[in-house]
Short mmCIF file of N, CA, C and O in Angstrom, two decimals:
data_model
loop_
_atom_site.label_atom_id
_atom_site.label_comp_id
_atom_site.label_asym_id
_atom_site.label_seq_id
_atom_site.Cartn_x
_atom_site.Cartn_y
_atom_site.Cartn_z
N MET A 1 19.60 -2.99 -3.98
CA MET A 1 19.28 -3.21 -2.58
C MET A 1 19.77 -2.01 -1.77
O MET A 1 20.72 -1.36 -2.13
N ALA A 2 19.12 -1.76 -0.69
CA ALA A 2 19.45 -0.62 0.16
C ALA A 2 20.79 -0.84 0.86
O ALA A 2 21.30 -1.95 0.93
N SER A 3 21.32 0.25 1.40
CA SER A 3 22.59 0.14 2.12
C SER A 3 22.39 -0.67 3.39
O SER A 3 21.28 -0.95 3.80
N ASN A 4 23.50 -1.04 4.04
CA ASN A 4 23.44 -1.90 5.22
C ASN A 4 22.63 -1.29 6.37
O ASN A 4 21.97 -1.99 7.10
N ASN A 5 22.75 0.02 6.58
CA ASN A 5 22.10 0.64 7.73
C ASN A 5 20.68 1.09 7.45
O ASN A 5 19.82 1.00 8.31
N LYS A 6 20.43 1.61 6.28
CA LYS A 6 19.11 2.16 5.98
C LYS A 6 18.24 1.14 5.27
O LYS A 6 18.61 0.62 4.23
N ARG A 7 17.09 0.89 5.87
CA ARG A 7 16.13 0.00 5.24
C ARG A 7 15.08 0.85 4.53
O ARG A 7 14.66 1.88 5.05
N ILE A 8 14.65 0.36 3.39
CA ILE A 8 13.55 1.02 2.67
C ILE A 8 12.38 0.06 2.72
O ILE A 8 12.43 -1.04 2.17
N ILE A 9 11.33 0.49 3.43
CA ILE A 9 10.18 -0.36 3.70
C ILE A 9 8.99 0.14 2.88
O ILE A 9 8.57 1.29 3.03
N VAL A 10 8.45 -0.72 2.04
CA VAL A 10 7.25 -0.39 1.26
C VAL A 10 6.06 -0.99 2.00
O VAL A 10 6.05 -2.18 2.31
N ILE A 11 5.08 -0.14 2.29
CA ILE A 11 3.87 -0.59 2.99
C ILE A 11 2.66 -0.29 2.12
O ILE A 11 2.41 0.87 1.77
N GLY A 12 1.90 -1.32 1.80
CA GLY A 12 0.67 -1.14 1.04
C GLY A 12 -0.43 -0.62 1.95
O GLY A 12 -0.67 -1.18 3.02
N ILE A 13 -1.06 0.48 1.52
CA ILE A 13 -2.12 1.05 2.34
C ILE A 13 -3.38 1.29 1.51
O ILE A 13 -3.32 1.46 0.29
N ASP A 14 -4.50 1.26 2.19
CA ASP A 14 -5.77 1.65 1.62
C ASP A 14 -6.65 2.09 2.78
O ASP A 14 -6.13 2.42 3.84
N ASN A 15 -7.93 2.09 2.59
CA ASN A 15 -8.82 2.58 3.64
C ASN A 15 -9.32 1.47 4.54
O ASN A 15 -10.32 1.62 5.23
N SER A 16 -8.63 0.33 4.58
CA SER A 16 -9.10 -0.81 5.36
C SER A 16 -8.43 -0.87 6.73
O SER A 16 -7.35 -0.33 6.93
N GLU A 17 -9.07 -1.58 7.63
CA GLU A 17 -8.49 -1.80 8.95
C GLU A 17 -7.24 -2.69 8.84
O GLU A 17 -6.33 -2.58 9.66
N PHE A 18 -7.18 -3.55 7.82
CA PHE A 18 -6.04 -4.45 7.65
C PHE A 18 -4.78 -3.65 7.32
O PHE A 18 -3.70 -3.96 7.83
N ALA A 19 -4.92 -2.65 6.47
CA ALA A 19 -3.77 -1.80 6.13
C ALA A 19 -3.32 -1.00 7.34
O ALA A 19 -2.12 -0.87 7.61
N GLU A 20 -4.27 -0.49 8.08
CA GLU A 20 -3.92 0.29 9.27
C GLU A 20 -3.21 -0.57 10.32
O GLU A 20 -2.22 -0.15 10.91
N LYS A 21 -3.70 -1.79 10.51
CA LYS A 21 -3.05 -2.69 11.46
C LYS A 21 -1.64 -3.06 11.00
O LYS A 21 -0.73 -3.18 11.83
N SER A 22 -1.43 -3.20 9.70
CA SER A 22 -0.10 -3.51 9.17
C SER A 22 0.86 -2.35 9.45
O SER A 22 2.00 -2.57 9.89
N PHE A 23 0.40 -1.14 9.19
CA PHE A 23 1.24 0.04 9.44
C PHE A 23 1.58 0.12 10.93
O PHE A 23 2.73 0.32 11.31
N ASP A 24 0.56 -0.03 11.77
CA ASP A 24 0.78 0.04 13.22
C ASP A 24 1.72 -1.06 13.71
O ASP A 24 2.57 -0.82 14.56
N TRP A 25 1.57 -2.27 13.17
CA TRP A 25 2.43 -3.37 13.59
C TRP A 25 3.88 -3.06 13.24
O TRP A 25 4.79 -3.27 14.04
N TYR A 26 4.09 -2.57 12.02
CA TYR A 26 5.44 -2.18 11.62
C TYR A 26 5.99 -1.13 12.60
O TYR A 26 7.09 -1.27 13.14
N ALA A 27 5.21 -0.07 12.83
CA ALA A 27 5.67 1.04 13.66
C ALA A 27 5.96 0.61 15.10
O ALA A 27 6.92 1.08 15.71
N ASP A 28 5.15 -0.29 15.61
CA ASP A 28 5.28 -0.70 17.02
C ASP A 28 6.26 -1.84 17.26
O ASP A 28 6.71 -2.04 18.38
N ASN A 29 6.61 -2.61 16.20
CA ASN A 29 7.37 -3.82 16.43
C ASN A 29 8.73 -3.93 15.71
O ASN A 29 9.65 -4.51 16.28
N ILE A 30 8.83 -3.43 14.51
CA ILE A 30 10.10 -3.65 13.80
C ILE A 30 10.73 -2.38 13.24
O ILE A 30 11.79 -2.44 12.63
N ARG A 31 10.13 -1.27 13.47
CA ARG A 31 10.65 0.00 12.95
C ARG A 31 12.01 0.31 13.55
O ARG A 31 12.25 0.11 14.72
N LYS A 32 12.90 0.80 12.69
CA LYS A 32 14.19 1.31 13.13
C LYS A 32 14.22 2.80 12.81
O LYS A 32 13.62 3.24 11.83
N PRO A 33 14.92 3.58 13.63
CA PRO A 33 14.91 5.04 13.46
C PRO A 33 15.34 5.53 12.08
O PRO A 33 14.86 6.54 11.61
N ASP A 34 16.24 4.80 11.42
CA ASP A 34 16.72 5.29 10.12
C ASP A 34 15.99 4.67 8.93
O ASP A 34 16.40 4.85 7.79
N ASP A 35 14.88 3.96 9.17
CA ASP A 35 14.09 3.41 8.08
C ASP A 35 13.50 4.53 7.23
O ASP A 35 13.10 5.58 7.75
N GLU A 36 13.42 4.28 5.94
CA GLU A 36 12.64 5.14 5.06
C GLU A 36 11.41 4.35 4.66
O GLU A 36 11.51 3.21 4.22
N VAL A 37 10.24 4.94 4.85
CA VAL A 37 8.99 4.24 4.58
C VAL A 37 8.34 4.82 3.33
O VAL A 37 8.20 6.03 3.19
N ILE A 38 7.95 3.93 2.43
CA ILE A 38 7.22 4.31 1.23
C ILE A 38 5.80 3.76 1.39
O ILE A 38 5.60 2.55 1.38
N LEU A 39 4.83 4.65 1.58
CA LEU A 39 3.43 4.25 1.70
C LEU A 39 2.83 4.22 0.30
O LEU A 39 2.85 5.24 -0.41
N VAL A 40 2.33 3.06 -0.11
CA VAL A 40 1.84 2.89 -1.48
C VAL A 40 0.34 2.64 -1.47
O VAL A 40 -0.14 1.73 -0.79
N HIS A 41 -0.36 3.46 -2.25
CA HIS A 41 -1.81 3.31 -2.37
C HIS A 41 -2.18 3.17 -3.84
O HIS A 41 -1.72 3.94 -4.68
N CYS A 42 -3.01 2.19 -4.13
CA CYS A 42 -3.50 1.96 -5.48
C CYS A 42 -5.00 2.24 -5.49
O CYS A 42 -5.79 1.41 -5.03
N PRO A 43 -5.41 3.42 -5.98
CA PRO A 43 -6.84 3.76 -5.98
C PRO A 43 -7.65 2.81 -6.86
O PRO A 43 -7.12 2.18 -7.78
N GLU A 44 -8.94 2.77 -6.57
CA GLU A 44 -9.84 1.97 -7.39
C GLU A 44 -9.81 2.49 -8.81
O GLU A 44 -9.61 3.68 -9.05
N THR A 45 -10.04 1.59 -9.77
CA THR A 45 -10.13 2.01 -11.15
C THR A 45 -11.55 1.83 -11.64
O THR A 45 -12.28 0.95 -11.15
N TYR A 46 -11.93 2.65 -12.57
CA TYR A 46 -13.28 2.61 -13.12
C TYR A 46 -13.21 2.43 -14.63
O TYR A 46 -12.25 2.87 -15.27
N ASP A 47 -14.25 1.82 -15.17
CA ASP A 47 -14.38 1.71 -16.62
C ASP A 47 -15.21 2.90 -17.09
O ASP A 47 -16.41 2.96 -16.85
N PHE A 48 -14.55 3.84 -17.72
CA PHE A 48 -15.22 5.07 -18.14
C PHE A 48 -15.77 5.00 -19.57
O PHE A 48 -16.28 6.00 -20.07
N THR A 49 -15.69 3.86 -20.22
CA THR A 49 -16.05 3.79 -21.64
C THR A 49 -17.50 4.18 -21.91
O THR A 49 -17.78 4.77 -22.95
N MET A 50 -18.41 3.88 -21.03
CA MET A 50 -19.82 4.19 -21.26
C MET A 50 -20.30 5.39 -20.44
O MET A 50 -21.48 5.72 -20.48
N ALA A 51 -19.43 6.03 -19.72
CA ALA A 51 -19.83 7.14 -18.84
C ALA A 51 -19.82 8.47 -19.59
O ALA A 51 -19.01 8.70 -20.47
N SER A 52 -20.74 9.33 -19.19
CA SER A 52 -20.79 10.67 -19.77
C SER A 52 -19.66 11.51 -19.18
O SER A 52 -19.14 11.19 -18.11
N PRO A 53 -19.28 12.59 -19.85
CA PRO A 53 -18.21 13.44 -19.33
C PRO A 53 -18.50 13.96 -17.91
O PRO A 53 -17.59 14.06 -17.10
N GLY A 54 -19.75 14.25 -17.62
CA GLY A 54 -20.11 14.72 -16.28
C GLY A 54 -19.87 13.67 -15.22
O GLY A 54 -19.37 13.96 -14.13
N VAL A 55 -20.23 12.43 -15.53
CA VAL A 55 -20.03 11.32 -14.59
C VAL A 55 -18.54 11.06 -14.41
O VAL A 55 -18.07 10.84 -13.29
N VAL A 56 -17.78 11.09 -15.49
CA VAL A 56 -16.34 10.89 -15.41
C VAL A 56 -15.71 11.95 -14.51
O VAL A 56 -14.91 11.63 -13.62
N LYS A 57 -16.10 13.20 -14.71
CA LYS A 57 -15.56 14.29 -13.89
C LYS A 57 -15.89 14.08 -12.42
O LYS A 57 -15.03 14.23 -11.55
N GLN A 58 -17.13 13.71 -12.13
CA GLN A 58 -17.55 13.48 -10.74
C GLN A 58 -16.77 12.33 -10.11
O GLN A 58 -16.30 12.45 -8.97
N LEU A 59 -16.63 11.23 -10.83
CA LEU A 59 -15.89 10.08 -10.30
C LEU A 59 -14.43 10.42 -10.06
O LEU A 59 -13.86 10.02 -9.04
N LEU A 60 -13.81 11.16 -10.97
CA LEU A 60 -12.42 11.55 -10.78
C LEU A 60 -12.24 12.48 -9.59
O LEU A 60 -11.27 12.35 -8.84
N GLU A 61 -13.19 13.39 -9.37
CA GLU A 61 -13.13 14.27 -8.21
C GLU A 61 -13.27 13.48 -6.91
O GLU A 61 -12.56 13.72 -5.94
N GLU A 62 -14.21 12.51 -6.89
CA GLU A 62 -14.39 11.67 -5.71
C GLU A 62 -13.15 10.82 -5.45
O GLU A 62 -12.73 10.65 -4.30
N LEU A 63 -12.55 10.31 -6.50
CA LEU A 63 -11.34 9.50 -6.38
C LEU A 63 -10.19 10.34 -5.83
O LEU A 63 -9.48 9.91 -4.91
N GLU A 64 -10.02 11.54 -6.35
CA GLU A 64 -8.96 12.43 -5.86
C GLU A 64 -9.17 12.77 -4.39
O GLU A 64 -8.21 12.77 -3.60
N LYS A 65 -10.41 13.00 -4.00
CA LYS A 65 -10.72 13.31 -2.60
C LYS A 65 -10.41 12.11 -1.70
O LYS A 65 -9.84 12.25 -0.62
N ALA A 66 -10.78 10.91 -2.15
CA ALA A 66 -10.54 9.69 -1.36
C ALA A 66 -9.04 9.45 -1.18
O ALA A 66 -8.58 9.11 -0.08
N VAL A 67 -8.26 9.64 -2.24
CA VAL A 67 -6.81 9.45 -2.16
C VAL A 67 -6.21 10.47 -1.20
O VAL A 67 -5.36 10.14 -0.37
N LYS A 68 -6.66 11.71 -1.28
CA LYS A 68 -6.16 12.77 -0.39
C LYS A 68 -6.47 12.43 1.06
O LYS A 68 -5.63 12.64 1.95
N THR A 69 -7.65 11.91 1.32
CA THR A 69 -8.04 11.53 2.69
C THR A 69 -7.12 10.45 3.23
O THR A 69 -6.65 10.53 4.37
N ILE A 70 -6.84 9.43 2.43
CA ILE A 70 -5.95 8.35 2.86
C ILE A 70 -4.53 8.88 3.07
O ILE A 70 -3.88 8.57 4.07
N GLU A 71 -4.07 9.71 2.15
CA GLU A 71 -2.72 10.28 2.28
C GLU A 71 -2.61 11.11 3.56
O GLU A 71 -1.65 10.96 4.32
N ASP A 72 -3.60 11.96 3.82
CA ASP A 72 -3.57 12.79 5.03
C ASP A 72 -3.58 11.94 6.30
O ASP A 72 -2.84 12.21 7.25
N LYS A 73 -4.39 10.90 6.29
CA LYS A 73 -4.49 10.00 7.45
C LYS A 73 -3.13 9.36 7.76
O LYS A 73 -2.67 9.37 8.91
N TYR A 74 -2.49 8.81 6.74
CA TYR A 74 -1.22 8.12 6.96
C TYR A 74 -0.05 9.07 7.19
O TYR A 74 0.87 8.74 7.92
N ARG A 75 -0.10 10.25 6.61
CA ARG A 75 0.94 11.24 6.91
C ARG A 75 0.86 11.62 8.40
O ARG A 75 1.89 11.75 9.06
N ALA A 76 -0.36 11.79 8.91
CA ALA A 76 -0.53 12.13 10.33
C ALA A 76 -0.07 10.97 11.22
O ALA A 76 0.60 11.19 12.23
N LYS A 77 -0.42 9.73 10.85
CA LYS A 77 0.02 8.57 11.63
C LYS A 77 1.55 8.48 11.64
O LYS A 77 2.15 8.23 12.68
N ALA A 78 2.17 8.68 10.47
CA ALA A 78 3.62 8.60 10.38
C ALA A 78 4.27 9.71 11.20
O ALA A 78 5.22 9.46 11.96
N LYS A 79 3.75 10.90 11.10
CA LYS A 79 4.31 12.03 11.86
C LYS A 79 4.18 11.77 13.36
O LYS A 79 5.11 12.03 14.12
N GLY A 80 3.05 11.22 13.78
CA GLY A 80 2.82 10.92 15.19
C GLY A 80 3.78 9.89 15.75
O GLY A 80 4.02 9.84 16.95
N LYS A 81 4.33 9.06 14.87
CA LYS A 81 5.27 8.02 15.31
C LYS A 81 6.71 8.33 14.87
O LYS A 81 7.56 7.46 14.89
N ASN A 82 6.94 9.58 14.43
CA ASN A 82 8.26 10.03 13.97
C ASN A 82 8.82 9.13 12.87
O ASN A 82 9.99 8.76 12.89
N ILE A 83 7.98 8.80 11.92
CA ILE A 83 8.39 7.96 10.79
C ILE A 83 8.61 8.85 9.58
O ILE A 83 7.74 9.63 9.21
N ASP A 84 9.80 8.70 8.98
CA ASP A 84 10.15 9.46 7.79
C ASP A 84 9.78 8.64 6.55
O ASP A 84 10.01 7.44 6.51
N GLY A 85 9.19 9.29 5.57
CA GLY A 85 8.88 8.56 4.36
C GLY A 85 8.11 9.39 3.37
O GLY A 85 8.04 10.61 3.48
N LYS A 86 7.53 8.69 2.41
CA LYS A 86 6.75 9.38 1.39
C LYS A 86 5.55 8.55 0.99
O LYS A 86 5.46 7.36 1.30
N PHE A 87 4.65 9.19 0.27
CA PHE A 87 3.40 8.59 -0.17
C PHE A 87 3.43 8.49 -1.69
O PHE A 87 3.75 9.46 -2.36
N ARG A 88 3.11 7.30 -2.21
CA ARG A 88 3.06 7.11 -3.66
C ARG A 88 1.77 6.43 -4.06
O ARG A 88 1.27 5.56 -3.34
N THR A 89 1.25 6.83 -5.20
CA THR A 89 0.08 6.18 -5.77
C THR A 89 0.41 5.77 -7.20
O THR A 89 1.40 6.21 -7.77
N GLY A 90 -0.44 4.93 -7.74
CA GLY A 90 -0.28 4.52 -9.13
C GLY A 90 -1.52 3.78 -9.58
O GLY A 90 -2.42 3.52 -8.80
N GLN A 91 -1.56 3.48 -10.84
CA GLN A 91 -2.71 2.80 -11.43
C GLN A 91 -2.39 1.33 -11.68
O GLN A 91 -1.23 0.96 -11.81
N GLY A 92 -3.43 0.53 -11.76
CA GLY A 92 -3.26 -0.88 -12.07
C GLY A 92 -3.74 -1.75 -10.93
O GLY A 92 -4.54 -1.33 -10.09
N LYS A 93 -3.22 -2.96 -10.89
CA LYS A 93 -3.58 -3.90 -9.84
C LYS A 93 -2.68 -3.63 -8.63
O LYS A 93 -1.47 -3.43 -8.79
N PRO A 94 -3.26 -3.65 -7.43
CA PRO A 94 -2.48 -3.31 -6.23
C PRO A 94 -1.21 -4.14 -6.04
O PRO A 94 -0.16 -3.59 -5.73
N GLY A 95 -1.29 -5.45 -6.22
CA GLY A 95 -0.11 -6.29 -6.03
C GLY A 95 1.00 -5.95 -7.01
O GLY A 95 2.17 -5.85 -6.65
N GLU A 96 0.63 -5.74 -8.27
CA GLU A 96 1.61 -5.39 -9.28
C GLU A 96 2.23 -4.03 -8.99
O GLU A 96 3.43 -3.83 -9.18
N LEU A 97 1.42 -3.10 -8.51
CA LEU A 97 1.93 -1.77 -8.18
C LEU A 97 2.92 -1.84 -7.01
O LEU A 97 3.98 -1.20 -7.06
N LEU A 98 2.60 -2.61 -5.98
CA LEU A 98 3.53 -2.77 -4.85
C LEU A 98 4.88 -3.32 -5.31
O LEU A 98 5.93 -2.83 -4.92
N ILE A 99 4.84 -4.34 -6.15
CA ILE A 99 6.08 -4.94 -6.66
C ILE A 99 6.86 -3.93 -7.49
O ILE A 99 8.07 -3.78 -7.33
N HIS A 100 6.16 -3.22 -8.37
CA HIS A 100 6.81 -2.24 -9.23
C HIS A 100 7.49 -1.14 -8.41
O HIS A 100 8.66 -0.81 -8.65
N ILE A 101 6.78 -0.58 -7.45
CA ILE A 101 7.35 0.50 -6.65
C ILE A 101 8.48 -0.02 -5.76
O ILE A 101 9.48 0.65 -5.57
N ALA A 102 8.34 -1.22 -5.23
CA ALA A 102 9.41 -1.80 -4.41
C ALA A 102 10.70 -1.92 -5.23
O ALA A 102 11.78 -1.61 -4.73
N LYS A 103 10.59 -2.34 -6.48
CA LYS A 103 11.78 -2.43 -7.34
C LYS A 103 12.33 -1.04 -7.64
O LYS A 103 13.54 -0.81 -7.55
N GLU A 104 11.44 -0.13 -7.97
CA GLU A 104 11.85 1.23 -8.32
C GLU A 104 12.55 1.93 -7.16
O GLU A 104 13.49 2.69 -7.35
N GLU A 105 12.10 1.67 -5.94
CA GLU A 105 12.64 2.33 -4.75
C GLU A 105 13.78 1.54 -4.10
O GLU A 105 14.29 1.94 -3.07
N ASN A 106 14.15 0.40 -4.69
CA ASN A 106 15.17 -0.48 -4.10
C ASN A 106 14.81 -0.87 -2.67
O ASN A 106 15.62 -0.78 -1.75
N ALA A 107 13.58 -1.32 -2.50
CA ALA A 107 13.06 -1.67 -1.18
C ALA A 107 13.83 -2.82 -0.56
O ALA A 107 14.36 -3.69 -1.25
N THR A 108 13.84 -2.82 0.77
CA THR A 108 14.42 -3.88 1.56
C THR A 108 13.36 -4.91 1.95
O THR A 108 13.64 -6.08 2.13
N MET A 109 12.11 -4.43 2.07
CA MET A 109 11.01 -5.27 2.52
C MET A 109 9.69 -4.67 2.07
O MET A 109 9.57 -3.46 1.94
N ILE A 110 8.70 -5.53 1.87
CA ILE A 110 7.33 -5.10 1.58
C ILE A 110 6.44 -5.58 2.72
O ILE A 110 6.55 -6.73 3.14
N ILE A 111 5.57 -4.71 3.19
CA ILE A 111 4.60 -5.07 4.23
C ILE A 111 3.21 -4.83 3.68
O ILE A 111 2.92 -3.78 3.10
N THR A 112 2.35 -5.81 3.86
CA THR A 112 0.98 -5.70 3.39
C THR A 112 0.05 -6.38 4.39
O THR A 112 0.48 -7.22 5.18
N GLY A 113 -1.19 -6.02 4.34
CA GLY A 113 -2.19 -6.66 5.18
C GLY A 113 -2.80 -7.84 4.47
O GLY A 113 -2.58 -8.07 3.28
N SER A 114 -3.57 -8.59 5.22
CA SER A 114 -4.28 -9.74 4.66
C SER A 114 -5.73 -9.68 5.13
O SER A 114 -6.00 -9.50 6.31
N ARG A 115 -6.63 -9.84 4.18
CA ARG A 115 -8.05 -9.84 4.54
C ARG A 115 -8.50 -11.19 5.08
O ARG A 115 -9.61 -11.34 5.53
N GLY A 116 -7.63 -12.19 4.98
CA GLY A 116 -7.98 -13.51 5.51
C GLY A 116 -8.99 -14.25 4.66
O GLY A 116 -9.85 -14.96 5.17
N LEU A 117 -8.90 -14.09 3.35
CA LEU A 117 -9.82 -14.79 2.46
C LEU A 117 -9.55 -16.29 2.48
O LEU A 117 -8.42 -16.71 2.59
N GLY A 118 -10.60 -17.07 2.33
CA GLY A 118 -10.45 -18.51 2.19
C GLY A 118 -9.94 -18.86 0.80
O GLY A 118 -9.84 -17.99 -0.07
N LYS A 119 -9.63 -20.13 0.58
CA LYS A 119 -9.06 -20.57 -0.70
C LYS A 119 -9.96 -20.22 -1.89
O LYS A 119 -9.49 -19.73 -2.90
N ILE A 120 -11.24 -20.50 -1.76
CA ILE A 120 -12.15 -20.28 -2.88
C ILE A 120 -12.30 -18.80 -3.19
O ILE A 120 -12.18 -18.37 -4.33
N ARG A 121 -12.53 -17.99 -2.16
CA ARG A 121 -12.68 -16.54 -2.38
C ARG A 121 -11.39 -15.94 -2.92
O ARG A 121 -11.40 -15.07 -3.78
N ARG A 122 -10.23 -16.40 -2.42
CA ARG A 122 -8.94 -15.89 -2.88
C ARG A 122 -8.74 -16.25 -4.35
O ARG A 122 -8.23 -15.45 -5.13
N THR A 123 -9.16 -17.47 -4.75
CA THR A 123 -9.03 -17.89 -6.14
C THR A 123 -9.90 -17.04 -7.06
O THR A 123 -9.47 -16.64 -8.13
N ILE A 124 -11.11 -16.75 -6.62
CA ILE A 124 -12.04 -15.97 -7.44
C ILE A 124 -11.68 -14.49 -7.44
O ILE A 124 -11.60 -13.85 -8.49
N LEU A 125 -11.46 -13.93 -6.27
CA LEU A 125 -11.24 -12.49 -6.14
C LEU A 125 -9.78 -12.10 -6.36
O LEU A 125 -9.50 -10.95 -6.70
N GLY A 126 -8.89 -13.01 -6.13
CA GLY A 126 -7.46 -12.66 -6.16
C GLY A 126 -7.06 -12.12 -4.81
O GLY A 126 -7.88 -11.67 -4.03
N SER A 127 -5.81 -12.17 -4.51
CA SER A 127 -5.30 -11.71 -3.24
C SER A 127 -4.05 -10.90 -3.47
O SER A 127 -3.11 -11.37 -4.10
N VAL A 128 -4.06 -9.67 -2.97
CA VAL A 128 -2.88 -8.81 -3.10
C VAL A 128 -1.70 -9.44 -2.39
O VAL A 128 -0.60 -9.55 -2.95
N SER A 129 -1.91 -9.87 -1.14
CA SER A 129 -0.79 -10.43 -0.38
C SER A 129 -0.25 -11.70 -1.05
O SER A 129 0.97 -11.90 -1.09
N ASP A 130 -1.11 -12.53 -1.58
CA ASP A 130 -0.68 -13.75 -2.27
C ASP A 130 0.15 -13.39 -3.50
O ASP A 130 1.22 -13.98 -3.73
N TYR A 131 -0.29 -12.41 -4.26
CA TYR A 131 0.45 -11.98 -5.44
C TYR A 131 1.84 -11.46 -5.04
O TYR A 131 2.85 -11.82 -5.64
N VAL A 132 1.87 -10.61 -4.02
CA VAL A 132 3.14 -10.00 -3.60
C VAL A 132 4.11 -11.07 -3.11
O VAL A 132 5.29 -11.06 -3.46
N ILE A 133 3.62 -12.01 -2.31
CA ILE A 133 4.48 -13.09 -1.81
C ILE A 133 5.14 -13.84 -2.97
O ILE A 133 6.33 -14.15 -2.91
N HIS A 134 4.39 -14.11 -4.01
CA HIS A 134 4.90 -14.94 -5.10
C HIS A 134 5.69 -14.17 -6.15
O HIS A 134 6.35 -14.78 -6.99
N HIS A 135 5.65 -12.85 -6.14
CA HIS A 135 6.34 -12.08 -7.17
C HIS A 135 7.41 -11.11 -6.63
O HIS A 135 8.08 -10.46 -7.41
N SER A 136 7.56 -11.03 -5.34
CA SER A 136 8.49 -10.07 -4.75
C SER A 136 9.93 -10.53 -4.87
O SER A 136 10.24 -11.71 -4.76
N HIS A 137 10.82 -9.56 -5.05
CA HIS A 137 12.26 -9.81 -5.09
C HIS A 137 12.89 -9.59 -3.72
O HIS A 137 14.09 -9.79 -3.55
N VAL A 138 12.09 -9.16 -2.75
CA VAL A 138 12.57 -8.91 -1.38
C VAL A 138 11.62 -9.59 -0.39
O VAL A 138 10.52 -9.99 -0.76
N PRO A 139 12.02 -9.73 0.87
CA PRO A 139 11.14 -10.34 1.86
C PRO A 139 9.80 -9.60 1.98
O PRO A 139 9.75 -8.38 1.82
N VAL A 140 8.76 -10.37 2.26
CA VAL A 140 7.41 -9.82 2.41
C VAL A 140 6.88 -10.20 3.79
O VAL A 140 6.98 -11.34 4.21
N LEU A 141 6.32 -9.21 4.47
CA LEU A 141 5.67 -9.45 5.75
C LEU A 141 4.18 -9.23 5.55
O LEU A 141 3.76 -8.15 5.14
N VAL A 142 3.39 -10.27 5.80
CA VAL A 142 1.94 -10.17 5.68
C VAL A 142 1.36 -10.16 7.08
O VAL A 142 1.54 -11.10 7.85
N CYS A 143 0.67 -9.07 7.41
CA CYS A 143 0.05 -8.93 8.73
C CYS A 143 -1.40 -9.37 8.63
O CYS A 143 -2.18 -8.81 7.87
N LYS A 144 -1.75 -10.38 9.40
CA LYS A 144 -3.12 -10.87 9.41
C LYS A 144 -3.95 -10.03 10.37
O LYS A 144 -3.48 -9.61 11.40
N GLY A 145 -5.19 -9.81 9.98
CA GLY A 145 -6.11 -9.01 10.81
C GLY A 145 -6.55 -9.78 11.99
O GLY A 145 -6.73 -9.31 13.06
#
């Protein structure tokens, strides 16, 4: 766990309005000057088993560009609000990645957005926020859109 004064806040981000609203809500409502923020992004994964090398190369280039765009966007938002932190990515399921990085970074809290899925859609599609709530070792703040 983090020290008494410094909080380590893990925020799940992607290219959605829900992630942006979560970041903004944190920055505008509960941010403390000595917080360290870990922005976590889990890029989409593709099944490359049937793809040609050319298609694989193109998809990987597009994926790298998309991740860079998200990283640049959030670095600018953080800088604009004088927020200190870092950007991390990883592979796998987004909820599992958030939990893993939160443990690795000794997070104090996890913040994630919610798409507001109904019960049936959440059961079929899965929900990152639902997974994080049920598997986190630290408090979780879910910001509804």
